[in-house]
Amino acid sequence: MSEKRVVMVVDMQNGVFETPRHQREKCVSLINQLTQAADTVIFIQHAEAGGLEEGSDGFALLPELYQPAGALYVTKTACDAFYDTTLEALLREQGIREFVICGCATDYCVDATVKNGVSRGYHITVAEDAHTTANRPAAEAQILINHHNDVWRNFIAPANPVAVKRTETILENWKAN
């Protein structure tokens, strides 16, 4: 990891969690550990009609989520946090080239952001135990989480592979540096 410890937290919002998510409490606890240890925290929030309008209760971050003073916020309207948002400009402005990503939903927003970020040259570490999703018609949440961790771990991006690490390992690495 670089000197600057950066965590990007995707879609941990009230409205998103109206659909039950796998191991919500554990996921929030691990995300809180990361955000408490980070130098910079970026919260990505999804906005759309039907309960996720900016300023609504559904748009708000989960109340149990730790929001450090000075956290940064980006609003998105697509699964990919880079798509038509201010995220890349914010990362450039902050001098951020690498970050840890966590949040919801593994199989949509986290996955799209990881893949687009890697293609843009960002060095990304996925907190393998700090992202969640819902059961889907084709697969249960835990299977989707395991599957995506495996996909990211084996994603072919020469000279810029995705790192997939447990939260505990990420925190230990940060303490060592």
PDB file of C-alpha atoms in Angstrom:
ATOM      1  CA  MET A   1       0.000   0.000   0.000  1.00  0.00           C
ATOM      2  CA  SER A   2       1.071   3.599  -0.503  1.00  0.00           C
ATOM      3  CA  GLU A   3       1.745   5.999   2.344  1.00  0.00           C
ATOM      4  CA  LYS A   4      -1.843   7.228   2.115  1.00  0.00           C
ATOM      5  CA  ARG A   5      -4.366   4.655   3.354  1.00  0.00           C
ATOM      6  CA  VAL A   6      -7.523   5.141   1.284  1.00  0.00           C
ATOM      7  CA  VAL A   7     -10.829   3.285   1.578  1.00  0.00           C
ATOM      8  CA  MET A   8     -13.677   3.549  -0.919  1.00  0.00           C
ATOM      9  CA  VAL A   9     -17.035   2.451   0.516  1.00  0.00           C
ATOM     10  CA  VAL A  10     -19.718   1.682  -2.075  1.00  0.00           C
ATOM     11  CA  ASP A  11     -23.512   1.945  -1.597  1.00  0.00           C
ATOM     12  CA  MET A  12     -23.828   1.284   2.137  1.00  0.00           C
ATOM     13  CA  GLN A  13     -27.160   3.134   2.168  1.00  0.00           C
ATOM     14  CA  ASN A  14     -30.482   2.671   3.924  1.00  0.00           C
ATOM     15  CA  GLY A  15     -32.446   2.195   0.699  1.00  0.00           C
ATOM     16  CA  VAL A  16     -29.994  -0.359  -0.666  1.00  0.00           C
ATOM     17  CA  PHE A  17     -30.373  -2.406   2.514  1.00  0.00           C
ATOM     18  CA  GLU A  18     -34.159  -2.571   2.274  1.00  0.00           C
ATOM     19  CA  THR A  19     -33.291  -5.789   0.436  1.00  0.00           C
ATOM     20  CA  PRO A  20     -31.638  -8.087   3.006  1.00  0.00           C
ATOM     21  CA  ARG A  21     -27.872  -8.301   2.508  1.00  0.00           C
ATOM     22  CA  HIS A  22     -25.600 -11.144   3.557  1.00  0.00           C
ATOM     23  CA  GLN A  23     -23.987 -10.662   6.985  1.00  0.00           C
ATOM     24  CA  ARG A  24     -24.810  -6.973   7.222  1.00  0.00           C
ATOM     25  CA  GLU A  25     -23.511  -6.534  10.776  1.00  0.00           C
ATOM     26  CA  LYS A  26     -20.207  -8.296  10.085  1.00  0.00           C
ATOM     27  CA  CYS A  27     -19.700  -6.340   6.868  1.00  0.00           C
ATOM     28  CA  VAL A  28     -20.388  -2.994   8.562  1.00  0.00           C
ATOM     29  CA  SER A  29     -18.057  -3.892  11.437  1.00  0.00           C
ATOM     30  CA  LEU A  30     -15.200  -4.681   9.036  1.00  0.00           C
ATOM     31  CA  ILE A  31     -15.848  -1.547   6.980  1.00  0.00           C
ATOM     32  CA  ASN A  32     -15.800   0.504  10.194  1.00  0.00           C
ATOM     33  CA  GLN A  33     -12.413  -0.992  11.089  1.00  0.00           C
ATOM     34  CA  LEU A  34     -11.074   0.080   7.703  1.00  0.00           C
ATOM     35  CA  THR A  35     -12.566   3.574   7.804  1.00  0.00           C
ATOM     36  CA  GLN A  36     -11.254   4.171  11.333  1.00  0.00           C
ATOM     37  CA  ALA A  37      -7.695   3.237  10.229  1.00  0.00           C
ATOM     38  CA  ALA A  38      -7.746   5.060   6.873  1.00  0.00           C
ATOM     39  CA  ASP A  39      -6.261   8.453   6.100  1.00  0.00           C
ATOM     40  CA  THR A  40      -8.921   9.119   3.458  1.00  0.00           C
ATOM     41  CA  VAL A  41     -12.422   7.671   3.175  1.00  0.00           C
ATOM     42  CA  ILE A  42     -14.563   8.062   0.079  1.00  0.00           C
ATOM     43  CA  PHE A  43     -18.225   7.144   0.328  1.00  0.00           C
ATOM     44  CA  ILE A  44     -19.925   6.344  -2.969  1.00  0.00           C
ATOM     45  CA  GLN A  45     -23.706   6.726  -2.844  1.00  0.00           C
ATOM     46  CA  HIS A  46     -26.196   5.621  -5.478  1.00  0.00           C
ATOM     47  CA  ALA A  47     -28.990   8.036  -6.416  1.00  0.00           C
ATOM     48  CA  GLU A  48     -32.117   7.176  -8.397  1.00  0.00           C
ATOM     49  CA  ALA A  49     -35.866   7.629  -8.334  1.00  0.00           C
ATOM     50  CA  GLY A  50     -37.885   5.255  -6.205  1.00  0.00           C
ATOM     51  CA  GLY A  51     -36.309   5.755  -2.793  1.00  0.00           C
ATOM     52  CA  LEU A  52     -32.674   6.684  -3.406  1.00  0.00           C
ATOM     53  CA  GLU A  53     -33.140  10.365  -4.221  1.00  0.00           C
ATOM     54  CA  GLU A  54     -30.377  12.606  -2.896  1.00  0.00           C
ATOM     55  CA  GLY A  55     -31.319  13.901   0.550  1.00  0.00           C
ATOM     56  CA  SER A  56     -33.844  11.124   1.203  1.00  0.00           C
ATOM     57  CA  ASP A  57     -33.702   8.627   4.069  1.00  0.00           C
ATOM     58  CA  GLY A  58     -33.006   5.884   1.526  1.00  0.00           C
ATOM     59  CA  PHE A  59     -30.013   7.794   0.126  1.00  0.00           C
ATOM     60  CA  ALA A  60     -28.481   8.250   3.602  1.00  0.00           C
ATOM     61  CA  LEU A  61     -25.643   6.023   4.713  1.00  0.00           C
ATOM     62  CA  LEU A  62     -26.456   3.286   7.230  1.00  0.00           C
ATOM     63  CA  PRO A  63     -26.594   4.827  10.718  1.00  0.00           C
ATOM     64  CA  GLU A  64     -24.149   2.274  12.142  1.00  0.00           C
ATOM     65  CA  LEU A  65     -21.527   3.147   9.523  1.00  0.00           C
ATOM     66  CA  TYR A  66     -18.609   5.178  10.872  1.00  0.00           C
ATOM     67  CA  GLN A  67     -18.220   8.438   8.933  1.00  0.00           C
ATOM     68  CA  PRO A  68     -14.976  10.146   9.854  1.00  0.00           C
ATOM     69  CA  ALA A  69     -14.652  13.920   9.780  1.00  0.00           C
ATOM     70  CA  GLY A  70     -13.263  14.958   6.418  1.00  0.00           C
ATOM     71  CA  ALA A  71     -14.723  11.973   4.545  1.00  0.00           C
ATOM     72  CA  LEU A  72     -15.342  12.576   0.861  1.00  0.00           C
ATOM     73  CA  TYR A  73     -18.599  11.789  -0.952  1.00  0.00           C
ATOM     74  CA  VAL A  74     -19.405  10.946  -4.569  1.00  0.00           C
ATOM     75  CA  THR A  75     -22.884  10.388  -5.978  1.00  0.00           C
ATOM     76  CA  LYS A  76     -23.407   7.925  -8.820  1.00  0.00           C
ATOM     77  CA  THR A  77     -26.387   6.891 -10.951  1.00  0.00           C
ATOM     78  CA  ALA A  78     -24.939   3.697 -12.476  1.00  0.00           C
ATOM     79  CA  CYS A  79     -23.317   0.589 -11.027  1.00  0.00           C
ATOM     80  CA  ASP A  80     -19.852   1.833 -11.963  1.00  0.00           C
ATOM     81  CA  ALA A  81     -18.698   4.594  -9.587  1.00  0.00           C
ATOM     82  CA  PHE A  82     -16.518   6.066 -12.360  1.00  0.00           C
ATOM     83  CA  TYR A  83     -19.345   6.366 -14.895  1.00  0.00           C
ATOM     84  CA  ASP A  84     -20.379  10.000 -15.337  1.00  0.00           C
ATOM     85  CA  THR A  85     -19.282  11.003 -11.804  1.00  0.00           C
ATOM     86  CA  THR A  86     -16.697  13.218 -10.162  1.00  0.00           C
ATOM     87  CA  LEU A  87     -14.764  10.217  -8.789  1.00  0.00           C
ATOM     88  CA  GLU A  88     -11.787  10.304 -11.133  1.00  0.00           C
ATOM     89  CA  ALA A  89     -11.356  14.074 -10.732  1.00  0.00           C
ATOM     90  CA  LEU A  90     -11.525  13.655  -6.949  1.00  0.00           C
ATOM     91  CA  LEU A  91      -8.906  10.893  -6.996  1.00  0.00           C
ATOM     92  CA  ARG A  92      -6.617  13.040  -9.152  1.00  0.00           C
ATOM     93  CA  GLU A  93      -7.142  16.092  -6.934  1.00  0.00           C
ATOM     94  CA  GLN A  94      -6.287  14.020  -3.842  1.00  0.00           C
ATOM     95  CA  GLY A  95      -3.288  12.342  -5.520  1.00  0.00           C
ATOM     96  CA  ILE A  96      -4.802   8.901  -5.015  1.00  0.00           C
ATOM     97  CA  ARG A  97      -3.581   6.094  -7.286  1.00  0.00           C
ATOM     98  CA  GLU A  98      -4.453   3.144  -5.064  1.00  0.00           C
ATOM     99  CA  PHE A  99      -7.236   2.295  -2.674  1.00  0.00           C
ATOM    100  CA  VAL A 100      -9.064  -0.428  -0.787  1.00  0.00           C
ATOM    101  CA  ILE A 101     -12.646  -1.024  -1.878  1.00  0.00           C
ATOM    102  CA  CYS A 102     -15.537  -2.480   0.113  1.00  0.00           C
ATOM    103  CA  GLY A 103     -19.305  -2.141   0.371  1.00  0.00           C
ATOM    104  CA  CYS A 104     -22.403  -3.271  -1.508  1.00  0.00           C
ATOM    105  CA  ALA A 105     -23.325  -4.854  -3.985  1.00  0.00           C
ATOM    106  CA  THR A 106     -20.533  -7.295  -4.735  1.00  0.00           C
ATOM    107  CA  ASP A 107     -21.959  -8.489  -8.041  1.00  0.00           C
ATOM    108  CA  TYR A 108     -22.978  -5.100  -9.411  1.00  0.00           C
ATOM    109  CA  CYS A 109     -21.506  -1.880  -8.067  1.00  0.00           C
ATOM    110  CA  VAL A 110     -18.351  -3.184  -6.405  1.00  0.00           C
ATOM    111  CA  ASP A 111     -17.513  -5.406  -9.391  1.00  0.00           C
ATOM    112  CA  ALA A 112     -18.110  -2.690 -12.010  1.00  0.00           C
ATOM    113  CA  THR A 113     -16.042  -0.168 -10.053  1.00  0.00           C
ATOM    114  CA  VAL A 114     -13.153  -2.596  -9.512  1.00  0.00           C
ATOM    115  CA  LYS A 115     -12.933  -3.508 -13.180  1.00  0.00           C
ATOM    116  CA  ASN A 116     -13.213   0.054 -14.465  1.00  0.00           C
ATOM    117  CA  GLY A 117     -10.749   1.315 -11.862  1.00  0.00           C
ATOM    118  CA  VAL A 118      -8.157  -1.287 -12.825  1.00  0.00           C
ATOM    119  CA  SER A 119      -8.583  -0.422 -16.507  1.00  0.00           C
ATOM    120  CA  ARG A 120      -7.891   3.218 -15.589  1.00  0.00           C
ATOM    121  CA  GLY A 121      -4.645   2.217 -13.874  1.00  0.00           C
ATOM    122  CA  TYR A 122      -5.709   2.408 -10.219  1.00  0.00           C
ATOM    123  CA  HIS A 123      -4.125  -0.149  -7.904  1.00  0.00           C
ATOM    124  CA  ILE A 124      -7.058  -1.706  -6.096  1.00  0.00           C
ATOM    125  CA  THR A 125      -7.231  -3.982  -3.092  1.00  0.00           C
ATOM    126  CA  VAL A 126     -10.605  -5.597  -2.462  1.00  0.00           C
ATOM    127  CA  ALA A 127     -11.370  -6.225   1.207  1.00  0.00           C
ATOM    128  CA  GLU A 128     -12.566  -9.773   0.547  1.00  0.00           C
ATOM    129  CA  ASP A 129     -14.635 -10.011   3.722  1.00  0.00           C
ATOM    130  CA  ALA A 130     -16.015  -6.444   3.720  1.00  0.00           C
ATOM    131  CA  HIS A 131     -18.370  -6.493   0.744  1.00  0.00           C
ATOM    132  CA  THR A 132     -21.848  -7.915   0.584  1.00  0.00           C
ATOM    133  CA  THR A 133     -24.780  -8.592  -1.673  1.00  0.00           C
ATOM    134  CA  ALA A 134     -28.231 -10.146  -1.641  1.00  0.00           C
ATOM    135  CA  ASN A 135     -29.359 -13.599  -2.645  1.00  0.00           C
ATOM    136  CA  ARG A 136     -30.113 -13.572  -6.375  1.00  0.00           C
ATOM    137  CA  PRO A 137     -32.258 -15.934  -8.480  1.00  0.00           C
ATOM    138  CA  ALA A 138     -29.138 -17.604  -9.929  1.00  0.00           C
ATOM    139  CA  ALA A 139     -27.043 -17.877  -6.753  1.00  0.00           C
ATOM    140  CA  GLU A 140     -27.020 -17.192  -3.027  1.00  0.00           C
ATOM    141  CA  ALA A 141     -25.108 -14.183  -1.719  1.00  0.00           C
ATOM    142  CA  GLN A 142     -22.207 -16.122  -0.170  1.00  0.00           C
ATOM    143  CA  ILE A 143     -21.607 -17.947  -3.457  1.00  0.00           C
ATOM    144  CA  LEU A 144     -21.592 -14.633  -5.336  1.00  0.00           C
ATOM    145  CA  ILE A 145     -19.171 -13.100  -2.831  1.00  0.00           C
ATOM    146  CA  ASN A 146     -16.809 -16.083  -3.057  1.00  0.00           C
ATOM    147  CA  HIS A 147     -17.101 -16.125  -6.845  1.00  0.00           C
ATOM    148  CA  HIS A 148     -16.251 -12.439  -7.228  1.00  0.00           C
ATOM    149  CA  ASN A 149     -13.307 -12.695  -4.826  1.00  0.00           C
ATOM    150  CA  ASP A 150     -11.990 -15.499  -7.039  1.00  0.00           C
ATOM    151  CA  VAL A 151     -12.659 -13.546 -10.260  1.00  0.00           C
ATOM    152  CA  TRP A 152     -10.847 -10.468  -8.939  1.00  0.00           C
ATOM    153  CA  ARG A 153      -7.981 -12.557  -7.559  1.00  0.00           C
ATOM    154  CA  ASN A 154      -7.480 -14.080 -11.021  1.00  0.00           C
ATOM    155  CA  PHE A 155      -8.428 -11.055 -13.130  1.00  0.00           C
ATOM    156  CA  ILE A 156      -5.875 -10.668 -15.902  1.00  0.00           C
ATOM    157  CA  ALA A 157      -4.490  -7.150 -15.780  1.00  0.00           C
ATOM    158  CA  PRO A 158      -0.761  -7.346 -16.570  1.00  0.00           C
ATOM    159  CA  ALA A 159       1.280  -4.994 -14.388  1.00  0.00           C
ATOM    160  CA  ASN A 160      -1.842  -4.014 -12.402  1.00  0.00           C
ATOM    161  CA  PRO A 161      -3.392  -7.071 -10.761  1.00  0.00           C
ATOM    162  CA  VAL A 162      -6.248  -6.693  -8.302  1.00  0.00           C
ATOM    163  CA  ALA A 163      -5.246  -7.618  -4.759  1.00  0.00           C
ATOM    164  CA  VAL A 164      -7.856  -9.466  -2.697  1.00  0.00           C
ATOM    165  CA  LYS A 165      -7.116  -9.532   1.044  1.00  0.00           C
ATOM    166  CA  ARG A 166      -8.907 -10.022   4.315  1.00  0.00           C
ATOM    167  CA  THR A 167      -9.570  -6.859   6.302  1.00  0.00           C
ATOM    168  CA  GLU A 168      -7.302  -8.107   9.081  1.00  0.00           C
ATOM    169  CA  THR A 169      -4.403  -8.441   6.605  1.00  0.00           C
ATOM    170  CA  ILE A 170      -5.006  -4.977   5.154  1.00  0.00           C
ATOM    171  CA  LEU A 171      -4.979  -3.441   8.640  1.00  0.00           C
ATOM    172  CA  GLU A 172      -1.799  -5.346   9.586  1.00  0.00           C
ATOM    173  CA  ASN A 173      -0.110  -4.100   6.390  1.00  0.00           C
ATOM    174  CA  TRP A 174      -1.133  -0.529   7.189  1.00  0.00           C
ATOM    175  CA  LYS A 175       0.285  -0.789  10.729  1.00  0.00           C
ATOM    176  CA  ALA A 176       3.582  -2.143   9.351  1.00  0.00           C
ATOM    177  CA  ASN A 177       4.012   0.811   6.965  1.00  0.00           C
TER     178      ASN A 177
END
